[in-house]
Structure formats: C-alpha cells, structure tokens
CSV table of C-alpha atoms in Angstrom, one decimal:
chain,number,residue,atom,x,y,z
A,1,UNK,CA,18.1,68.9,89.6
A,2,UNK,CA,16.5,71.5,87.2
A,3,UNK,CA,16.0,74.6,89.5
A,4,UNK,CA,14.7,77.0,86.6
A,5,UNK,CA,11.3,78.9,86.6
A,6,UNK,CA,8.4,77.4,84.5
A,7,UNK,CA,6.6,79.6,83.0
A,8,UNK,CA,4.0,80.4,85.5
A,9,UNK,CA,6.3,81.0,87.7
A,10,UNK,CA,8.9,83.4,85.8
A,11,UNK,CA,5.5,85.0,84.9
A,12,UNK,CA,4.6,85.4,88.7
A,13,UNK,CA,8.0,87.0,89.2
A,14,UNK,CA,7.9,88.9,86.6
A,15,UNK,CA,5.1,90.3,87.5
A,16,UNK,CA,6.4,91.3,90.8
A,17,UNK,CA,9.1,92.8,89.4
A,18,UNK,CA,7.6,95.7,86.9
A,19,UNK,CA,5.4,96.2,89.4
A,20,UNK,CA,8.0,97.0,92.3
A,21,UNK,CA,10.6,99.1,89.6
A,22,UNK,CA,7.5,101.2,88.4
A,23,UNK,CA,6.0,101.8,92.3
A,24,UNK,CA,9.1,101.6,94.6
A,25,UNK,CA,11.2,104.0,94.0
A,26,UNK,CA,14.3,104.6,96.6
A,27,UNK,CA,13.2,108.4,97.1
A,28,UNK,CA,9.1,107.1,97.3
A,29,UNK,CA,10.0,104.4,100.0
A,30,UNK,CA,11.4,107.5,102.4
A,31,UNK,CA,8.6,109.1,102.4
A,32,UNK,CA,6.2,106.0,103.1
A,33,UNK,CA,8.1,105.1,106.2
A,34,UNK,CA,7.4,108.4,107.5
A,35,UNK,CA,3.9,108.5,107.2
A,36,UNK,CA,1.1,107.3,109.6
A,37,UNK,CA,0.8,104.2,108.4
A,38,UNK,CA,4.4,103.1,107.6
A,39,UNK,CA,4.1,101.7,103.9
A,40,UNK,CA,1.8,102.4,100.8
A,41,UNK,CA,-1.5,101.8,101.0
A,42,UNK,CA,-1.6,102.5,97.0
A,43,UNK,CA,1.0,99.9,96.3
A,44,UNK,CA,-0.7,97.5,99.1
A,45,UNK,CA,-3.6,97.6,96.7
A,46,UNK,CA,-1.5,96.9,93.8
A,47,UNK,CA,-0.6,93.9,95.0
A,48,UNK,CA,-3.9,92.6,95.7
A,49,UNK,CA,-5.4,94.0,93.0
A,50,UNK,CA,-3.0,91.7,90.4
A,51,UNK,CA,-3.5,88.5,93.0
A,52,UNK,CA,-0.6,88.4,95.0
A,53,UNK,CA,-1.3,88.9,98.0
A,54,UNK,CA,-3.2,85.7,97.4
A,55,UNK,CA,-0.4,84.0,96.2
A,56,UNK,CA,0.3,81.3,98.8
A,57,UNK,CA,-3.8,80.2,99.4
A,58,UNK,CA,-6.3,78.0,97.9
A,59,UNK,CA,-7.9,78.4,94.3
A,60,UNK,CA,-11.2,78.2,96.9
A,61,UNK,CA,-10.5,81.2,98.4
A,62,UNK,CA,-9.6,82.9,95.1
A,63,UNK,CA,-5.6,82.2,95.4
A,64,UNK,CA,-3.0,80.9,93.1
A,65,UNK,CA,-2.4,77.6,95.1
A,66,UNK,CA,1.2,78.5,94.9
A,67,UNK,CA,4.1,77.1,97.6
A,68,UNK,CA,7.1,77.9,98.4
A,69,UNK,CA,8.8,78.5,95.2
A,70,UNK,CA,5.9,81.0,94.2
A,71,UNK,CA,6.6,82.6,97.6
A,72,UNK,CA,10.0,82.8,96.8
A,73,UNK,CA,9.6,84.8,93.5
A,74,UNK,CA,7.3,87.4,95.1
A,75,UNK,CA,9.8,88.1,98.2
A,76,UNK,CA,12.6,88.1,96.2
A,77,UNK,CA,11.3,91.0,94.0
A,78,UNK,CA,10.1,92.8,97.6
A,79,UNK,CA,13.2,92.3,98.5
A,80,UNK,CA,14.9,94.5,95.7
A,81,UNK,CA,13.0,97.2,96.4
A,82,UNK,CA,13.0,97.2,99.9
A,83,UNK,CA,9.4,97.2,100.2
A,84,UNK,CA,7.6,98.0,103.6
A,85,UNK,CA,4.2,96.6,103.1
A,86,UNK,CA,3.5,93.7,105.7
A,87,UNK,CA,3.4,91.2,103.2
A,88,UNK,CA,5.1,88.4,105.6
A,89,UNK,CA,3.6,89.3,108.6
A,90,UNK,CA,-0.1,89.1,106.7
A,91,UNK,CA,-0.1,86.5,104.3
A,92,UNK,CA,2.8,84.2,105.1
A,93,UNK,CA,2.8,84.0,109.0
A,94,UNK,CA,-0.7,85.2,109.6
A,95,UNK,CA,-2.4,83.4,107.1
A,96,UNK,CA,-0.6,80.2,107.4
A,97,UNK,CA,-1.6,80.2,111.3
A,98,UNK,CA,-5.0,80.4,110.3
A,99,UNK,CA,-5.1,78.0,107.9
A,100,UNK,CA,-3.5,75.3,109.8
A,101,UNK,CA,-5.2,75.8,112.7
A,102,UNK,CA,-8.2,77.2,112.3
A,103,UNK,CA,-11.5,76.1,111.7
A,104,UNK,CA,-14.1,76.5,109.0
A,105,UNK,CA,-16.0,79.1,110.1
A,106,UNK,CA,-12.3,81.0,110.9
A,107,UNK,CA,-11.0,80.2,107.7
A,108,UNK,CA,-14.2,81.6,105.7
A,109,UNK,CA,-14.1,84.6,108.2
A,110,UNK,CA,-10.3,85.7,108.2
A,111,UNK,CA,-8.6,84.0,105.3
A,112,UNK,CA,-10.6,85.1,102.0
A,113,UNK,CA,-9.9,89.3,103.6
A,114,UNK,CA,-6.3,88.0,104.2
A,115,UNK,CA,-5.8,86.8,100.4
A,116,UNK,CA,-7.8,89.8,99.1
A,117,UNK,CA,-5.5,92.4,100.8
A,118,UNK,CA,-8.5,93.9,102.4
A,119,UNK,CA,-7.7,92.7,106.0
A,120,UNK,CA,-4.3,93.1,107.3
A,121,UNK,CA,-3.1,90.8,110.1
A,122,UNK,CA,-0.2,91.1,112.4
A,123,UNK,CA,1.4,88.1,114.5
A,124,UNK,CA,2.7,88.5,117.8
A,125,UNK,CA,4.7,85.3,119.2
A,126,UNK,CA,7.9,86.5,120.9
A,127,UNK,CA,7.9,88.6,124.1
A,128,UNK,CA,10.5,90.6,125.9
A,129,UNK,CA,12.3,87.9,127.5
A,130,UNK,CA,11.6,85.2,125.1
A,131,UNK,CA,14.9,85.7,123.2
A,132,UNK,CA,13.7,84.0,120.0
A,133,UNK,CA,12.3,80.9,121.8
A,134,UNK,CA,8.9,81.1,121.0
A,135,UNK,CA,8.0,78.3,123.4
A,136,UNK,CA,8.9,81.1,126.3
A,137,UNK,CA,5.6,82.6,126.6
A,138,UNK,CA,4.5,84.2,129.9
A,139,UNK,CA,1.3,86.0,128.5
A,140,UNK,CA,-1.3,84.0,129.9
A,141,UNK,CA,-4.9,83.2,128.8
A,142,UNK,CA,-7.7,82.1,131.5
A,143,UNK,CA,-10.6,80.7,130.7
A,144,UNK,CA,-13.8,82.7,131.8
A,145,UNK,CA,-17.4,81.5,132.3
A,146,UNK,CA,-19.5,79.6,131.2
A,147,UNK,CA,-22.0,78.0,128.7
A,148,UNK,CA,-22.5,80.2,126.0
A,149,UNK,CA,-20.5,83.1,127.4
A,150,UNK,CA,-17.5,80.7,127.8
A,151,UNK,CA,-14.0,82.7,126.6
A,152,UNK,CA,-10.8,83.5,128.2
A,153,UNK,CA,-9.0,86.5,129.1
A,154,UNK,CA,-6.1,87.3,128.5
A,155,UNK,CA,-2.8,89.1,130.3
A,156,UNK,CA,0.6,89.8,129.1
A,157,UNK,CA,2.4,91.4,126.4
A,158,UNK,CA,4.0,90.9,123.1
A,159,UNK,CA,7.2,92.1,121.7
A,160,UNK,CA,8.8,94.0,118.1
A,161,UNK,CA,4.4,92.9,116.7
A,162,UNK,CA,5.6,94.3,112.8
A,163,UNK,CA,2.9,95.7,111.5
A,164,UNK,CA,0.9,95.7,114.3
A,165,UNK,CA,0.3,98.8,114.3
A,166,UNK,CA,-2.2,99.0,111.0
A,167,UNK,CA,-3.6,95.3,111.5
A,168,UNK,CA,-7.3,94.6,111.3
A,169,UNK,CA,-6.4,91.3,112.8
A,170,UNK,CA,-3.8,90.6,115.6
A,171,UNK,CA,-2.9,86.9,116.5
A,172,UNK,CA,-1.1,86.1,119.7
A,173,UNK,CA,0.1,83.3,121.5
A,174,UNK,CA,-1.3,82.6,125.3
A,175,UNK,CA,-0.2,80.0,128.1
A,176,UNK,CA,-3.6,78.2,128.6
A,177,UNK,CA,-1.4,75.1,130.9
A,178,UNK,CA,2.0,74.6,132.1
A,179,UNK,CA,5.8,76.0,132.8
A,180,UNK,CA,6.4,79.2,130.9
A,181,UNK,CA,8.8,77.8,128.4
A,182,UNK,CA,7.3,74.6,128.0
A,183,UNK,CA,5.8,73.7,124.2
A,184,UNK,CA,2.7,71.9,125.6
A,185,UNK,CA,-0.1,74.6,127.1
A,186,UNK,CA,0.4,76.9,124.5
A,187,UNK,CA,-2.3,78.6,122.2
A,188,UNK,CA,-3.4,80.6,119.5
A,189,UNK,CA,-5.7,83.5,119.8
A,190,UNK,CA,-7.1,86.1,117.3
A,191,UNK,CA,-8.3,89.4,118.6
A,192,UNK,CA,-9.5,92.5,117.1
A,193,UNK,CA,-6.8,95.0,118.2
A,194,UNK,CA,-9.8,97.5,119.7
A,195,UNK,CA,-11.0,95.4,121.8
A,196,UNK,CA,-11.2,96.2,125.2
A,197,UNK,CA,-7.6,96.2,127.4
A,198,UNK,CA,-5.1,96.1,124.1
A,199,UNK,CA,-2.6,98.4,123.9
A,200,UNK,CA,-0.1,99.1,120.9
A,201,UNK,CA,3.1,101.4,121.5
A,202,UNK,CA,4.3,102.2,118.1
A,203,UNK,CA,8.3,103.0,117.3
A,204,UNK,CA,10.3,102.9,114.2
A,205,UNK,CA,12.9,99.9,113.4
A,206,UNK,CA,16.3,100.3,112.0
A,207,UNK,CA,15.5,99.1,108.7
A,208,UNK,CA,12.8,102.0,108.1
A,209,UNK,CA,9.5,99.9,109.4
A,210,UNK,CA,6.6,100.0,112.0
A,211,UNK,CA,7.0,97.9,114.6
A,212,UNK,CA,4.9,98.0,118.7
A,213,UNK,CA,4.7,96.6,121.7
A,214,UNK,CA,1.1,94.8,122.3
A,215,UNK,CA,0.3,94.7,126.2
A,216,UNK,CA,-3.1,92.7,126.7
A,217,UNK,CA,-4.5,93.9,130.2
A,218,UNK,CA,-8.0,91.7,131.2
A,219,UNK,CA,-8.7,91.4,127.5
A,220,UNK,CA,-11.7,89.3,127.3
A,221,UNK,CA,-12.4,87.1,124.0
A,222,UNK,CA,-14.9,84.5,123.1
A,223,UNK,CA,-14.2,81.0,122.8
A,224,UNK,CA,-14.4,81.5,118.7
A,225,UNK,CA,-11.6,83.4,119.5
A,226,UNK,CA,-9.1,79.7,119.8
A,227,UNK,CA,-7.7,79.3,117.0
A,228,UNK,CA,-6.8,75.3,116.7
A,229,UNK,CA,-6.8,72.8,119.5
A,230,UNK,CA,-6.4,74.6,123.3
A,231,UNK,CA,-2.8,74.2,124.4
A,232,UNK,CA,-1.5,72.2,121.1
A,233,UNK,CA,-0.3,75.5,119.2
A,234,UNK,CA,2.9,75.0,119.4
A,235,UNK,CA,3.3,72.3,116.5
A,236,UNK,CA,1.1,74.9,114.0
A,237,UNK,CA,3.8,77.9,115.4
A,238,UNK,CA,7.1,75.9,114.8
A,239,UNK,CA,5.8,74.8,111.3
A,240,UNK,CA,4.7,78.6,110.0
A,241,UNK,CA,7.7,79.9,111.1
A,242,UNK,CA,10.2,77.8,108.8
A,243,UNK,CA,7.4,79.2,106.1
A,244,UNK,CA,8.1,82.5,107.2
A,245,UNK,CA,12.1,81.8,107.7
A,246,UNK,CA,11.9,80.3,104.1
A,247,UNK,CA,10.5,83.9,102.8
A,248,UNK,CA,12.6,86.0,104.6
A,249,UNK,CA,15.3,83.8,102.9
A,250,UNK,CA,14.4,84.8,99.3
A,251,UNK,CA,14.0,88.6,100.6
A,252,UNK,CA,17.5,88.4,101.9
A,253,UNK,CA,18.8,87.2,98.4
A,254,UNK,CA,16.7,90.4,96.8
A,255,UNK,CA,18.4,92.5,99.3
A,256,UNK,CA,21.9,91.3,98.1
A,257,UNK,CA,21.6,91.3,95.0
A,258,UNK,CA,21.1,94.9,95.1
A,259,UNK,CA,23.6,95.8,97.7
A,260,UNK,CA,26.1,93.9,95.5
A,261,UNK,CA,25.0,95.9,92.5
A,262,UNK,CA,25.4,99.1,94.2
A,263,UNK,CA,28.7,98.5,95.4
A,264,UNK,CA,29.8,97.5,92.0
A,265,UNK,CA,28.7,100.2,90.6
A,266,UNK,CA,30.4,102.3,92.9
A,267,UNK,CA,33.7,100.9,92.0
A,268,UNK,CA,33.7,101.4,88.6
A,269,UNK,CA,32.5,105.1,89.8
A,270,UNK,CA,34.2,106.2,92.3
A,271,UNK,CA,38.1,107.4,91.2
A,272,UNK,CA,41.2,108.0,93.4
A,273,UNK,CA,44.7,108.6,92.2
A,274,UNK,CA,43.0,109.3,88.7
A,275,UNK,CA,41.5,105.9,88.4
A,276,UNK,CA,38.2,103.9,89.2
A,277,UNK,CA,38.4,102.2,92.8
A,278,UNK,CA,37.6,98.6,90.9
A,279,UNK,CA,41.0,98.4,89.4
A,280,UNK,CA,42.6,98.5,92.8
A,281,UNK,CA,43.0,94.7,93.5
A,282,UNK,CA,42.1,94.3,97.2
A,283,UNK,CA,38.6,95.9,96.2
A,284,UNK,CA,38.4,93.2,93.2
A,285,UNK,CA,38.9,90.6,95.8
A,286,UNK,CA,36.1,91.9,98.3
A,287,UNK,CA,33.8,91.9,95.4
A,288,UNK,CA,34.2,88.5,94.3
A,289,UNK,CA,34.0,87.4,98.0
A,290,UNK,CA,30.6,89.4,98.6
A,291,UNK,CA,29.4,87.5,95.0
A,292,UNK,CA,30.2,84.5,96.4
A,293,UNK,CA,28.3,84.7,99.2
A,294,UNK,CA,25.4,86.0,97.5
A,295,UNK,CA,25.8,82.7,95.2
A,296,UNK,CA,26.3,80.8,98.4
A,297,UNK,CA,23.0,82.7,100.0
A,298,UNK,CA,20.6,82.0,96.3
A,299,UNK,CA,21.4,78.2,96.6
A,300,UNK,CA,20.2,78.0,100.7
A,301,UNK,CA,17.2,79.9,99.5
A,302,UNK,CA,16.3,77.7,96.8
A,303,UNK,CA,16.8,75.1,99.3
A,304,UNK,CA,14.4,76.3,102.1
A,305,UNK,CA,11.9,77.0,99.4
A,306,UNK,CA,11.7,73.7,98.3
A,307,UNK,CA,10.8,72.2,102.1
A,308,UNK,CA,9.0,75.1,102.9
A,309,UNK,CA,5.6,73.5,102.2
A,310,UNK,CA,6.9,69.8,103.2
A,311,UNK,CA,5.9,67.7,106.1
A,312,UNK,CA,7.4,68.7,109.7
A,313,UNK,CA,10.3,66.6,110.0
A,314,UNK,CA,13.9,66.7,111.2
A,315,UNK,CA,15.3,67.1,107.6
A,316,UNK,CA,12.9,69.9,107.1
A,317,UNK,CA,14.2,71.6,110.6
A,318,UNK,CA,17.7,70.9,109.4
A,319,UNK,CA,17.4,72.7,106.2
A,320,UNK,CA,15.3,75.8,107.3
A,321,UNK,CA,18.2,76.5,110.2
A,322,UNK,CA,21.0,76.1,108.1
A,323,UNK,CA,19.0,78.4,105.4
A,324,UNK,CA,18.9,80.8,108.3
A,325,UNK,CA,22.5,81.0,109.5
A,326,UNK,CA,23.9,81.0,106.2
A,327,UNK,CA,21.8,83.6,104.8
A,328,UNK,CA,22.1,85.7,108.6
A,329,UNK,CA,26.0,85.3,108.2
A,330,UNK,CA,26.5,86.6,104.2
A,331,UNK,CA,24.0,89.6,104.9
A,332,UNK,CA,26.4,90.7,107.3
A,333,UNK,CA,29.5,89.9,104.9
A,334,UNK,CA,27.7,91.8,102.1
A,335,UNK,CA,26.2,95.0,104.6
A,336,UNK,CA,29.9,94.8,106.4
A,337,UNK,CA,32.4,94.8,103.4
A,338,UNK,CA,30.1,96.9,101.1
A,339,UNK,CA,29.8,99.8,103.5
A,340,UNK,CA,33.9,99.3,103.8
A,341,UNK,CA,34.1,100.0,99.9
A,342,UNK,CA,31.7,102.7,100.0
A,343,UNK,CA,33.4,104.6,102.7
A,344,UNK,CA,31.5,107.2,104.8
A,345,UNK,CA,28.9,107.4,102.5
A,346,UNK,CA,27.8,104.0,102.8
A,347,UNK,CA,26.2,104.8,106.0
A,348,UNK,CA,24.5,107.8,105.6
A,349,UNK,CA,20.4,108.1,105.3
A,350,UNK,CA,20.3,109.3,102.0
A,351,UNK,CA,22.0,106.9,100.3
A,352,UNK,CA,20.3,103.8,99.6
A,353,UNK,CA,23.0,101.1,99.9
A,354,UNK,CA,22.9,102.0,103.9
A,355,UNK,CA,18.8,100.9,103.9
A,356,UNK,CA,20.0,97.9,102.0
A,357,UNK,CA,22.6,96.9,105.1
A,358,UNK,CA,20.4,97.8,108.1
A,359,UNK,CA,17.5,95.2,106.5
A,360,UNK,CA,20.1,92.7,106.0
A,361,UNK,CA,20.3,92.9,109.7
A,362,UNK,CA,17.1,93.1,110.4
A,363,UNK,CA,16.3,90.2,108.6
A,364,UNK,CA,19.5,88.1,110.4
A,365,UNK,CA,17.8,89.4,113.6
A,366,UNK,CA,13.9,88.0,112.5
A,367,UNK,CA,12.7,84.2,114.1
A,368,UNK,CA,16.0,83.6,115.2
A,369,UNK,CA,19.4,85.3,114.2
A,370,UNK,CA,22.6,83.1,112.5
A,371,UNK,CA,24.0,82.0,116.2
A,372,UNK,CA,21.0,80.2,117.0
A,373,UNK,CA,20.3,78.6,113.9
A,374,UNK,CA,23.7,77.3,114.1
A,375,UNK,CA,23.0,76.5,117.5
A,376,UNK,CA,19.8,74.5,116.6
A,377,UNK,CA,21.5,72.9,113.2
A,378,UNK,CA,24.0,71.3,115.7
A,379,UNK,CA,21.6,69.8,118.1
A,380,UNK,CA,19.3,68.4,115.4
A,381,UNK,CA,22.3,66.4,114.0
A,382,UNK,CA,23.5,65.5,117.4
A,383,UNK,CA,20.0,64.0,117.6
A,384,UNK,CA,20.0,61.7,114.6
C-alpha cells in the first residue's frame, strides 16, 4: 500500500508547516498561553485566512473537502509546534457534530462561521464523574412549553470544556430519557455561552492550554437549539470522537518527532568525562528505542487516518482504540526516557522539550487514555 502524499496533499502540509515555523515560535507560544484568551488570535486568523481551518468541510461551504489524511497533515504540523489554538475542539469535534447531526438551517447557521475561523466552538461531553464514558451523562435536559415557545432547559455541568472559555458556540450533551449511563436518551444541544444560567470557571492545563468547567443552572433554549434526532446522539458522539481520536493521533506523532529531535540533539551536545553523552552506549540504546516507538506511533496514525472518515463499524472501533493505546503508551516512552537523558533540565519551564512531555500526556489523557483503549480493543475482539 502506497502511503505517500499526493501532491495536494504534501502541498496542504506544506503549507502548515512554513506557516507554524514562521508564527510559532517556542519563546511566542509562552507568552500566548498567558494571555486572556490562551492562544493567538493573529495566527488563528492565519489559519483561516490560507483555508485551513476549512480543511475538513464541504467545497459548498467554501472547504477543501479533505478527510482524514488532510486532517492528518494539518495536526501533525500543530503538533510540532505545539500550537494552542482550538483547532480540534472547533473544526474537528464541533464541526463534525454539527454536520452529522444537524439540520439545514444549523448547518447554514453554524458551519460556514466554523470553516471561516470566524466562530469558535467548544464541545463539552464528559462530566466530573463520567471517567471518559461519554455515555455517563447526568446533565439533564427537560423539555419546556409549548407550541411555538416549545424548548428545554437544561441542568448540569460539564467537565475539562477546552476552549470553552473563548467559544462563540458551546455544544453539550443532555439526558432527554433514561439511566444516566445509558447510550439511548441522550442528546445534542448548542447554546450561546451567554445565555442565561451558564457559567464557565476558567483554569490552566498542564500542557499550557485553557480549559473550564461549564455548569448549566435553568438554562432555557429553543427547540432549534436540538441538534439531530432527541435522544439518538449518542451514535453521532461515538463516531466524531474516533474523528477527533484520529487527529489527536497525528498531533501526537508531531509532538514526537520533535521531542525525539530535541533529545538527539542534546546528546550530541551535552559532554561529560570530555565527550558527548551520545557516545555513551546505554543513551544510544534509549534513543533507538524512543525512535522506534515514534516509527511504531506514525504507522497507527496513518492507520486511524485512513478509517477516520469510514462507516461506523467494529473494524473502524478496532483501529481507532488500538490507534489510541499505542500512541498513549509511546508518548509516555518518549516524554519518560527523554526527560531521563536530559536530566533536571528536562523538566524545567523554560526549556521546551518539558512542554513537549506534559502534551504527550495530555493528549494520552484526551477521549480516553491507553488503559481504556486497551480495555475497549479487548472487548471488541472478544465480541467478534
């Protein structure tokens, strides 16, 4: 199987990359994570302004029509540079919910502002006690009135929202019917995040982002709030996700390739005894091991990529946790054994490789960490 580029799509990556090396500076990231807003705004337009933040849509809304390969190439490059803008949360999770689920008139409304880069949107399915099952969901959504006031308020709150904090557009998941972890009775609502009753708590993450609780206290919404069928969300949530999980993938692989490269560097850098680190053998060894996980980690993202866009199915399932665990389990090897060769200064702020490590986890840690991947890899071939 030919896994190279064509040329649209080296030229997409390309793209991506100058863009990130001429923007995203180490030094420059610092000081966006400790502003206001969390990220660039400037680079945020950047990336809509060359079309990529339309990258994954229709050519009717003014997109590439690319899938999960295309997706691939743009993360990747993020990845590298450890960028902080809430490309995922926006135009992988947030618009794919929408577009899968919602209607005409929702599409036309949300999805052409989503794809321009001028409306950000923020996704809130996992709660405090949820613990990655995203079928737990104890926020609950009640219909209210009647006739042409007919809507639904809604009570509960939402956990680690990234980006929530700056989103124009905040999409939650509500309990409309049944048990609280039960897939059927869930559903899919988007909310402006001023409207009456929602409350954000900001707080930094490890890995330098925004992230904030959402609690929704009698927060009324229209019926043209629903997005999708009432109670049948739970299909459209699974299915974004392993989109999402397949992107995070390819950032991971970004993020390792640099971590690899700085640690590399440091050996042939670094001297003790009169002589570079990297002729000591044992170091030799850990770098070919944390290369060969990186190799290991490229292949299950090409993999996921390739499914990403696929039919729901089993093999797809399958695929996206294994994806997962492998790419959760050599971050860690990579963050672990590189912050061994660098010594103390592997884990101090103002060295990059240490920003590197903490989003390796961060990203083992997002829809599901490598123990329950592996956990639902195992049952999925129990069941065929």
């Amino acid at each position: 199987m030919d896994f190279r580029l064509n040329e649209e799509q080296q030229m997409l990556q390309d793209t991506v990359a100058r863009l990130v090396r001429g923007e995203y500076s180490f030094e420059k990231r610092l000081e966006f994570s400790e502003t206001e807003l969390g990220f660039s705004a400037d680079f945020w337009q950047q990336l809509s302004e060359l079309g990529l933040t339309a990258v994954p849509f229709s050519e009717e809304l003014g997109g590439f029509g690319g899938g999960g390969v295309e997706v691939q190439s743009v993360m990747t490059e993020l990845g590298r540079g450890l960028c902080l803008e809430p490309y995922l949360q926006s135009v992988i999770l947030g618009g794919g919910l929408i577009g899968q689920a919602g209607n005409d008139k929702q599409k036309e409304t949300w999805l052409a502002g989503i794809a321009s880069g001028e409306l950000k949107a923020a996704v809130g399915l996992q709660e405090p006690q949820s613990f990655y099952d995203l079928n737990d969901v104890e926020t609950r959504a009640d219909k209210n009135g009647g006739g042409d006031k007919e809507g639904y308020v809604l009570n509960g709150r939402k956990a680690v929202v990234i980006g929530g904090h700056c989103a124009d557009l905040i999409i939650v998941s509500a309990r409309t019917s049944g048990g609280s972890r039960e897939a059927n009775g869930i559903s899919l609502f988007a909310l402006s995040p001023d409207t009456a009753g929602v409350e954000r708590r900001v707080y930094p993450t490890i890995d330098g982002s925004k992230g904030c609780d959402i609690t929704l206290t009698d927060v009324q919404v229209g019926a043209d709030a629903l997005l999708g069928d009432e109670g049948q969300a739970a299909t459209v949530i699974e299915y974004q996700t392993g989109r999402a999980i397949a992107a995070l993938c390819a950032e991971a692989v970004g993020v390792m390739e640099v971590a690899n490269d700085l640690t590399l560097d440091y050996l042939k850098q670094r001297k003790q005894f009169g002589v570079p680190i990297g002729r000591f053998q044992v170091l030799q060894h850990r770098m070919v091991d944390m290369m060969s996980e990186l190799e290991q980690a490229r292949s299950m993202a090409i993999l996921a990529a390739s499914v990403a866009d696929q039919e729901q199915s089993d093999e797809r399932r399958r695929i996206l946790a294994a994806a997962k665990n492998v790419i959760g389990r050599s971050g860690q090897f990579i963050s672990e054994n590189g912050i061994q060769s660098h010594g103390g200064i592997g884990m101090t702020w103002e060295y990059n490789f240490a920003h590197y490590a903490k989003r390796l986890i961060m990203i083992n840690h997002q829809l599901g960490d490598d123990d329950v991947h592996l956990e639902r890899y195992a049952a999925l071939l129990q069941a065929s």
